[in-house]
mmCIF file of C-alpha atoms in Angstrom:
data_model
loop_
_atom_site.group_PDB
_atom_site.id
_atom_site.type_symbol
_atom_site.label_atom_id
_atom_site.label_comp_id
_atom_site.label_asym_id
_atom_site.label_seq_id
_atom_site.Cartn_x
_atom_site.Cartn_y
_atom_site.Cartn_z
ATOM 1 C CA MET A 1 0.000 0.000 0.000
ATOM 2 C CA ASN A 2 1.445 3.341 -1.086
ATOM 3 C CA GLU A 3 1.719 6.178 1.501
ATOM 4 C CA ARG A 4 0.676 9.632 0.582
ATOM 5 C CA PRO A 5 3.426 12.282 0.420
ATOM 6 C CA GLY A 6 1.668 14.325 3.119
ATOM 7 C CA THR A 7 1.690 11.381 5.497
ATOM 8 C CA ARG A 8 5.423 10.861 5.108
ATOM 9 C CA LEU A 9 6.055 14.602 5.676
ATOM 10 C CA THR A 10 3.985 14.603 8.881
ATOM 11 C CA ALA A 11 5.900 11.611 10.272
ATOM 12 C CA ALA A 12 9.232 13.248 9.453
ATOM 13 C CA ARG A 13 8.168 16.420 11.199
ATOM 14 C CA ALA A 14 7.164 14.430 14.282
ATOM 15 C CA ARG A 15 10.538 12.702 14.383
ATOM 16 C CA TRP A 16 12.396 16.012 14.055
ATOM 17 C CA SER A 17 10.168 17.633 16.704
ATOM 18 C CA GLY A 18 10.986 14.861 19.154
ATOM 19 C CA ARG A 19 14.663 15.170 18.429
ATOM 20 C CA GLY A 20 14.512 18.955 18.858
ATOM 21 C CA LEU A 21 12.753 18.653 22.201
ATOM 22 C CA ARG A 22 15.316 16.158 23.477
ATOM 23 C CA ALA A 23 18.148 18.368 22.274
ATOM 24 C CA ALA A 24 16.639 21.411 23.978
ATOM 25 C CA LEU A 25 16.254 19.519 27.258
ATOM 26 C CA ALA A 26 19.823 18.238 27.040
ATOM 27 C CA GLY A 27 21.089 21.765 26.385
ATOM 28 C CA ALA A 28 19.187 23.121 29.370
ATOM 29 C CA VAL A 29 20.661 20.447 31.627
ATOM 30 C CA LEU A 30 24.178 21.157 30.390
ATOM 31 C CA LEU A 31 23.670 24.901 30.856
ATOM 32 C CA ALA A 32 22.484 24.372 34.421
ATOM 33 C CA VAL A 33 25.486 22.176 35.190
ATOM 34 C CA TRP A 34 27.923 24.651 33.674
ATOM 35 C CA THR A 35 26.461 27.720 35.421
ATOM 36 C CA ALA A 36 25.761 26.107 38.813
ATOM 37 C CA PRO A 37 29.226 26.873 40.298
ATOM 38 C CA ALA A 38 29.027 30.514 39.230
ATOM 39 C CA VAL A 39 25.533 30.910 40.682
ATOM 40 C CA ALA A 40 26.594 29.248 43.929
ATOM 41 C CA GLN A 41 29.617 31.538 44.208
ATOM 42 C CA GLU A 42 27.470 34.608 43.545
ATOM 43 C CA LEU A 43 25.023 33.580 46.255
ATOM 44 C CA ALA A 44 27.874 32.945 48.670
ATOM 45 C CA GLU A 45 29.327 36.399 48.012
ATOM 46 C CA THR A 46 25.976 38.138 48.487
ATOM 47 C CA ASP A 47 25.714 39.843 51.862
ATOM 48 C CA PRO A 48 23.113 38.247 54.142
ATOM 49 C CA PRO A 49 20.068 40.394 54.947
ATOM 50 C CA ARG A 50 20.606 42.817 57.764
ATOM 51 C CA PRO A 51 18.971 41.988 61.075
ATOM 52 C CA VAL A 52 15.866 44.009 61.867
ATOM 53 C CA ALA A 53 16.797 44.184 65.552
ATOM 54 C CA ALA A 54 19.621 43.337 67.914
ATOM 55 C CA ALA A 55 19.492 39.891 69.471
ATOM 56 C CA ASP A 56 18.338 41.144 72.884
ATOM 57 C CA VAL A 57 15.305 43.066 71.591
ATOM 58 C CA PRO A 58 12.024 41.302 72.521
ATOM 59 C CA GLU A 59 9.752 40.137 69.727
ATOM 60 C CA ASP A 60 6.831 42.345 70.786
ATOM 61 C CA VAL A 61 9.120 45.376 70.585
ATOM 62 C CA VAL A 62 10.193 44.445 67.068
ATOM 63 C CA GLU A 63 6.551 44.080 66.046
ATOM 64 C CA TRP A 64 5.736 47.502 67.488
ATOM 65 C CA PHE A 65 8.553 49.193 65.576
ATOM 66 C CA LEU A 66 7.615 47.517 62.311
ATOM 67 C CA ASP A 67 3.905 48.265 62.706
ATOM 68 C CA ALA A 68 2.986 51.232 64.907
ATOM 69 C CA GLY A 69 6.512 52.614 64.803
ATOM 70 C CA SER A 70 6.534 52.774 61.023
ATOM 71 C CA GLN A 71 3.247 54.681 61.086
ATOM 72 C CA VAL A 72 4.704 57.131 63.596
ATOM 73 C CA VAL A 73 7.730 57.643 61.357
ATOM 74 C CA THR A 74 5.521 58.405 58.362
ATOM 75 C CA ASN A 75 3.395 60.889 60.310
ATOM 76 C CA GLN A 76 6.378 62.618 61.922
ATOM 77 C CA ALA A 77 8.247 62.818 58.632
ATOM 78 C CA ILE A 78 5.300 64.718 57.173
ATOM 79 C CA GLN A 79 4.398 66.889 60.170
ATOM 80 C CA VAL A 80 7.836 67.579 61.668
ATOM 81 C CA LEU A 81 10.259 67.188 58.773
ATOM 82 C CA GLY A 82 7.937 68.511 56.088
ATOM 83 C CA LEU A 83 8.469 65.594 53.707
ATOM 84 C CA SER A 84 5.977 64.727 51.022
ATOM 85 C CA PRO A 85 3.680 61.761 51.723
ATOM 86 C CA GLU A 86 5.594 59.708 49.162
ATOM 87 C CA ALA A 87 8.989 60.492 50.690
ATOM 88 C CA ALA A 88 7.667 59.946 54.210
ATOM 89 C CA ALA A 89 6.241 56.562 53.269
ATOM 90 C CA ALA A 90 9.636 55.565 51.856
ATOM 91 C CA ALA A 91 11.440 56.305 55.151
ATOM 92 C CA GLU A 92 12.760 53.181 56.841
ATOM 93 C CA LEU A 93 14.041 52.073 60.225
ATOM 94 C CA GLY A 94 17.601 51.026 60.940
ATOM 95 C CA LEU A 95 18.691 48.463 63.509
ATOM 96 C CA ILE A 96 16.470 48.415 66.598
ATOM 97 C CA ARG A 97 18.572 48.472 69.772
ATOM 98 C CA SER A 98 17.952 48.107 73.493
ATOM 99 C CA VAL A 99 18.776 51.097 75.686
ATOM 100 C CA MET A 100 20.851 50.420 78.803
ATOM 101 C CA THR A 101 21.716 52.580 81.816
ATOM 102 C CA TRP A 102 24.585 52.404 84.294
ATOM 103 C CA SER A 103 23.771 49.928 87.056
ATOM 104 C CA PRO A 104 23.595 51.044 90.720
ATOM 105 C CA SER A 105 26.645 48.927 91.563
ATOM 106 C CA TYR A 106 28.628 50.543 88.739
ATOM 107 C CA ILE A 107 27.560 54.045 89.776
ATOM 108 C CA GLU A 108 28.457 53.346 93.402
ATOM 109 C CA ALA A 109 31.793 51.797 92.331
ATOM 110 C CA THR A 110 31.070 48.614 94.288
ATOM 111 C CA SER A 111 31.160 46.061 91.467
ATOM 112 C CA LEU A 112 32.013 45.543 87.811
ATOM 113 C CA VAL A 113 30.020 42.349 87.406
ATOM 114 C CA GLU A 114 26.980 44.100 85.936
ATOM 115 C CA PRO A 115 27.963 47.554 84.679
ATOM 116 C CA VAL A 116 24.684 48.249 82.867
ATOM 117 C CA VAL A 117 21.033 47.278 83.237
ATOM 118 C CA PRO A 118 18.151 47.362 80.723
ATOM 119 C CA ALA A 119 16.131 50.569 80.737
ATOM 120 C CA GLU A 120 13.048 48.983 79.134
ATOM 121 C CA ARG A 121 13.502 51.409 76.281
ATOM 122 C CA TRP A 122 14.430 50.865 72.641
ATOM 123 C CA ILE A 123 15.661 53.059 69.838
ATOM 124 C CA ALA A 124 16.163 52.924 66.071
ATOM 125 C CA PRO A 125 17.520 55.411 63.510
ATOM 126 C CA VAL A 126 15.168 56.632 60.808
ATOM 127 C CA MET A 127 16.606 56.941 57.325
ATOM 128 C CA SER A 128 15.627 57.605 53.763
ATOM 129 C CA PRO A 129 16.196 54.716 51.328
ATOM 130 C CA ALA A 130 19.354 56.427 50.025
ATOM 131 C CA SER A 131 21.203 56.069 53.343
ATOM 132 C CA ASP A 132 23.059 52.957 54.433
ATOM 133 C CA ASP A 133 23.521 52.264 58.146
ATOM 134 C CA GLY A 134 25.837 49.372 57.434
ATOM 135 C CA ASP A 135 28.432 51.353 55.481
ATOM 136 C CA ALA A 136 28.693 54.473 57.560
ATOM 137 C CA ASP A 137 32.399 54.811 56.796
ATOM 138 C CA ASP A 138 31.589 55.427 53.134
ATOM 139 C CA GLU A 139 29.327 58.361 53.967
ATOM 140 C CA PRO A 140 30.558 61.869 54.824
ATOM 141 C CA GLU A 141 30.281 62.605 58.529
ATOM 142 C CA VAL A 142 28.275 65.523 59.902
ATOM 143 C CA GLU A 143 28.848 67.980 62.688
ATOM 144 C CA GLN A 144 27.267 66.819 65.928
ATOM 145 C CA THR A 145 25.247 69.600 67.526
ATOM 146 C CA GLY A 146 23.760 68.004 70.635
ATOM 147 C CA SER A 147 22.272 65.079 72.465
ATOM 148 C CA PRO A 148 19.393 63.162 70.831
ATOM 149 C CA GLU A 149 17.458 63.648 74.064
ATOM 150 C CA ASP A 150 18.520 67.239 74.742
ATOM 151 C CA SER A 151 16.573 68.395 77.782
ATOM 152 C CA GLY A 152 18.179 71.825 77.861
ATOM 153 C CA ASP A 153 20.343 70.960 80.860
ATOM 154 C CA ALA A 154 23.086 69.086 79.013
ATOM 155 C CA GLU A 155 25.596 71.924 79.297
ATOM 156 C CA SER A 156 25.114 72.324 83.045
ATOM 157 C CA ALA A 157 25.201 68.568 83.555
ATOM 158 C CA ALA A 158 28.365 68.280 81.529
ATOM 159 C CA GLY A 159 29.907 70.912 83.759
ATOM 160 C CA LEU A 160 29.793 68.468 86.659
ATOM 161 C CA ALA A 161 32.674 66.606 85.066
ATOM 162 C CA ASP A 162 35.488 69.142 84.901
ATOM 163 C CA GLU A 163 37.906 66.477 83.820
ATOM 164 C CA ARG A 164 38.097 65.361 80.221
ATOM 165 C CA THR A 165 38.907 61.700 80.062
ATOM 166 C CA VAL A 166 41.464 61.188 77.319
ATOM 167 C CA ALA A 167 42.203 57.767 75.899
ATOM 168 C CA ASP A 168 44.866 56.600 73.510
ATOM 169 C CA PRO A 169 44.457 58.654 70.286
ATOM 170 C CA ALA A 170 45.396 55.581 68.260
ATOM 171 C CA GLU A 171 42.243 53.888 69.534
ATOM 172 C CA SER A 172 40.052 56.925 68.996
ATOM 173 C CA PRO A 173 37.649 57.112 66.071
ATOM 174 C CA ASP A 174 37.863 60.218 63.931
ATOM 175 C CA PRO A 175 35.594 62.898 65.429
ATOM 176 C CA ALA A 176 32.555 63.530 63.305
ATOM 177 C CA THR A 177 33.032 67.248 63.757
ATOM 178 C CA GLU A 178 36.062 67.189 61.461
ATOM 179 C CA GLU A 179 34.155 65.802 58.505
ATOM 180 C CA GLU A 180 31.942 67.370 55.896
ATOM 181 C CA GLU A 181 28.226 67.718 56.459
ATOM 182 C CA ALA A 182 26.068 64.909 55.158
ATOM 183 C CA ASN A 183 22.967 65.186 53.079
ATOM 184 C CA PRO A 184 20.293 65.827 55.723
ATOM 185 C CA GLY A 185 17.796 63.866 53.677
ATOM 186 C CA GLU A 186 19.607 60.578 54.261
ATOM 187 C CA TYR A 187 19.307 60.417 58.056
ATOM 188 C CA LEU A 188 16.064 61.778 59.416
ATOM 189 C CA GLY A 189 16.020 61.185 63.168
ATOM 190 C CA MET A 190 15.569 58.598 65.898
ATOM 191 C CA LEU A 191 12.493 56.736 67.103
ATOM 192 C CA HIS A 192 12.271 55.949 70.834
ATOM 193 C CA ALA A 193 9.844 53.485 72.423
ATOM 194 C CA GLU A 194 9.319 52.343 76.004
ATOM 195 C CA ARG A 195 7.475 49.644 77.912
ATOM 196 C CA ILE A 196 4.596 50.811 80.096
ATOM 197 C CA ASP A 197 3.215 49.388 83.341
ATOM 198 C CA ASN A 198 0.701 47.083 81.669
ATOM 199 C CA GLY A 199 3.477 45.458 79.635
ATOM 200 C CA GLY A 200 2.648 47.164 76.357
ATOM 201 C CA ILE A 201 4.902 49.270 74.154
ATOM 202 C CA ARG A 202 4.315 52.927 73.405
ATOM 203 C CA LEU A 203 6.038 55.801 71.645
ATOM 204 C CA GLN A 204 8.403 57.744 73.870
ATOM 205 C CA SER A 205 9.591 60.300 71.348
ATOM 206 C CA PHE A 206 10.669 60.985 67.805
ATOM 207 C CA VAL A 207 13.856 63.067 67.754
ATOM 208 C CA PRO A 208 14.538 64.677 64.359
ATOM 209 C CA GLY A 209 18.094 65.306 63.241
ATOM 210 C CA ALA A 210 20.644 63.770 60.911
ATOM 211 C CA ALA A 211 23.588 63.900 63.330
ATOM 212 C CA PRO A 212 22.230 61.725 66.173
ATOM 213 C CA ALA A 213 20.685 59.284 63.716
ATOM 214 C CA ARG A 214 23.993 58.915 61.894
ATOM 215 C CA ASP A 215 25.835 58.335 65.183
ATOM 216 C CA LEU A 216 23.400 55.589 66.122
ATOM 217 C CA ALA A 217 23.414 53.959 62.696
ATOM 218 C CA SER A 218 27.210 53.878 62.547
ATOM 219 C CA LEU A 219 27.589 51.803 65.727
ATOM 220 C CA ASP A 220 28.613 48.170 65.553
ATOM 221 C CA SER A 221 25.587 45.887 65.607
ATOM 222 C CA GLU A 222 26.968 44.124 68.697
ATOM 223 C CA ALA A 223 27.540 47.349 70.655
ATOM 224 C CA MET A 224 25.549 47.967 73.836
ATOM 225 C CA LEU A 225 23.956 51.407 73.845
ATOM 226 C CA VAL A 226 24.064 53.200 77.218
ATOM 227 C CA PHE A 227 22.235 56.402 78.119
ATOM 228 C CA ASP A 228 23.957 58.542 80.751
ATOM 229 C CA GLU A 229 21.195 60.397 82.602
ATOM 230 C CA VAL A 230 23.506 62.964 84.203
ATOM 231 C CA LEU A 231 25.233 64.013 80.995
ATOM 232 C CA ASP A 232 22.143 63.402 78.842
ATOM 233 C CA ALA A 233 24.523 61.602 76.500
ATOM 234 C CA TRP A 234 24.905 58.279 74.710
ATOM 235 C CA PHE A 235 27.790 55.856 75.101
ATOM 236 C CA ALA A 236 28.533 52.504 73.466
ATOM 237 C CA ILE A 237 30.218 49.487 75.028
ATOM 238 C CA VAL A 238 32.174 47.287 72.624
ATOM 239 C CA ASP A 239 34.375 44.439 73.883
ATOM 240 C CA GLY A 240 34.512 45.896 77.372
ATOM 241 C CA GLU A 241 35.476 49.369 76.135
ATOM 242 C CA VAL A 242 33.361 52.493 76.633
ATOM 243 C CA GLN A 243 33.126 54.789 73.611
ATOM 244 C CA PRO A 244 31.266 58.070 73.084
ATOM 245 C CA ALA A 245 28.237 57.681 70.836
ATOM 246 C CA ASP A 246 27.165 61.289 70.372
ATOM 247 C CA ALA A 247 28.513 64.835 70.496
ATOM 248 C CA VAL A 248 27.754 65.398 74.185
ATOM 249 C CA ALA A 249 29.519 62.179 75.137
ATOM 250 C CA ARG A 250 32.549 63.206 73.079
ATOM 251 C CA GLU A 251 32.832 66.352 75.193
ATOM 252 C CA SER A 252 33.383 64.124 78.229
ATOM 253 C CA LEU A 253 35.257 61.186 76.735
ATOM 254 C CA ALA A 254 37.772 61.306 73.906
ATOM 255 C CA GLY A 255 38.263 57.883 72.358
ATOM 256 C CA SER A 256 37.674 54.665 74.275
ATOM 257 C CA ILE A 257 38.408 53.519 77.811
ATOM 258 C CA SER A 258 37.875 50.282 79.705
ATOM 259 C CA LEU A 259 34.787 49.819 81.843
ATOM 260 C CA ARG A 260 37.006 49.427 84.884
ATOM 261 C CA ASP A 261 38.808 52.726 84.341
ATOM 262 C CA TYR A 262 35.677 54.633 83.382
ATOM 263 C CA GLN A 263 33.803 53.572 86.521
ATOM 264 C CA PHE A 264 35.607 56.225 88.573
ATOM 265 C CA PHE A 265 34.352 59.047 86.348
ATOM 266 C CA VAL A 266 30.773 57.733 86.287
ATOM 267 C CA ALA A 267 30.740 57.354 90.075
ATOM 268 C CA GLU A 268 32.153 60.847 90.572
ATOM 269 C CA ARG A 269 29.707 62.373 88.094
ATOM 270 C CA TYR A 270 26.619 60.743 89.606
ATOM 271 C CA ALA A 271 27.768 61.527 93.155
ATOM 272 C CA ALA A 272 28.135 65.212 92.265
ATOM 273 C CA ASP A 273 24.708 65.195 90.641
ATOM 274 C CA GLY A 274 23.215 63.506 93.703
ATOM 275 C CA ASP A 275 24.717 66.126 96.016
ATOM 276 C CA ALA A 276 23.336 68.925 93.867
ATOM 277 C CA THR A 277 19.904 67.282 93.827
ATOM 278 C CA ALA A 278 19.951 66.802 97.596
ATOM 279 C CA GLU A 279 20.889 70.447 98.197
ATOM 280 C CA GLY A 280 18.115 71.577 95.899
ATOM 281 C CA GLY A 281 15.639 69.311 97.671
ATOM 282 C CA GLU A 282 16.614 70.625 101.103
ATOM 283 C CA ALA A 283 16.212 74.201 99.940
ATOM 284 C CA ALA A 284 12.832 73.422 98.418
ATOM 285 C CA SER A 285 11.629 71.596 101.535
ATOM 286 C CA ALA A 286 12.667 74.542 103.729
ATOM 287 C CA GLU A 287 10.501 76.996 101.810
ATOM 288 C CA PRO A 288 7.133 75.734 103.164
ATOM 289 C CA ALA A 289 8.487 75.917 106.717
ATOM 290 C CA ILE A 290 9.615 79.504 106.185
ATOM 291 C CA TRP A 291 6.231 80.485 104.785
ATOM 292 C CA THR A 292 4.430 78.763 107.648
ATOM 293 C CA ALA A 293 6.579 80.493 110.252
ATOM 294 C CA GLY A 294 5.985 83.845 108.596
ATOM 295 C CA ILE A 295 2.219 83.381 108.540
ATOM 296 C CA LEU A 296 2.113 82.284 112.179
ATOM 297 C CA GLY A 297 4.241 85.266 113.191
ATOM 298 C CA SER A 298 1.921 87.650 111.368
ATOM 299 C CA LEU A 299 -1.140 86.122 113.036
ATOM 300 C CA LEU A 300 0.437 86.449 116.483
ATOM 301 C CA MET A 301 1.277 90.093 115.849
ATOM 302 C CA LEU A 302 -2.248 90.784 114.609
ATOM 303 C CA THR A 303 -3.759 89.070 117.656
ATOM 304 C CA ALA A 304 -1.540 91.060 120.018
ATOM 305 C CA ALA A 305 -2.539 94.315 118.324
ATOM 306 C CA ILE A 306 -6.246 93.523 118.640
ATOM 307 C CA VAL A 307 -5.876 92.693 122.342
ATOM 308 C CA TRP A 308 -3.949 95.932 122.972
ATOM 309 C CA LEU A 309 -6.582 98.018 121.211
ATOM 310 C CA ARG A 310 -9.384 96.455 123.239
ATOM 311 C CA LYS A 311 -7.547 97.168 126.478
ATOM 312 C CA GLY A 312 -7.183 100.757 125.442
ATOM 313 C CA ASP A 313 -10.934 101.103 124.983
#
């Protein structure tokens, strides 16, 4: 039986189609094998994603920063910084850190076992997408103008420490005041949160300013952040060394110093502040007594005058 020419052509096409499919599959397999080492090397060289928060930050705090905190940042960027809604929505948080304070035993110079204690507060820098808190060395530094929590008393508090603790210049980071100013749009400010009595998290403050945000973002991710209440300044502890973390702290400490050596200055500073507070409290408590004595004296004089007048009549 003779086959039609069209039938033979269709069969030939089917055979060639099958061969083409097998060849394509074989080529894809070979390509995957050849490129696999390069892809693996590229993945290995890719930096891992940055951590959202330091290891000691509780999960509920992280959730607050990513949810309510992000909304606060957007609102503050519009209302305080004057950014457009689009630019404000693009603002992002840097590494969330726990805030520590000097422990009572460290302040009293009785022990070095636990130099700091948690303050139940947390902080994160706020940045525009253009900034990079992991490569701070590549960015121009800015002049530091004050504490991120400037209460207005920083200068008087700093005056309590007449000494300027000077460490080895070789260990000192370059002061930010000697660098060029940064683009203020890259670092926007700092977001502070605190735990309240019922266990929840709430906003403590949003502090605008590129300088304090840059200082915070440039710290090592493993550094412990310490707030000095007397100086109203930030310090960082890295490998047992105390380092200034803002402009106010740099006025008191140049470079780095061991926790053991720095304890003397902290104890002296807090003792002086305590004495000043006690003197102020004694003066304030004496005022009511003075007023009371004055009123009683006036009443006695008035009573005596009335009695004398009646006797005269």
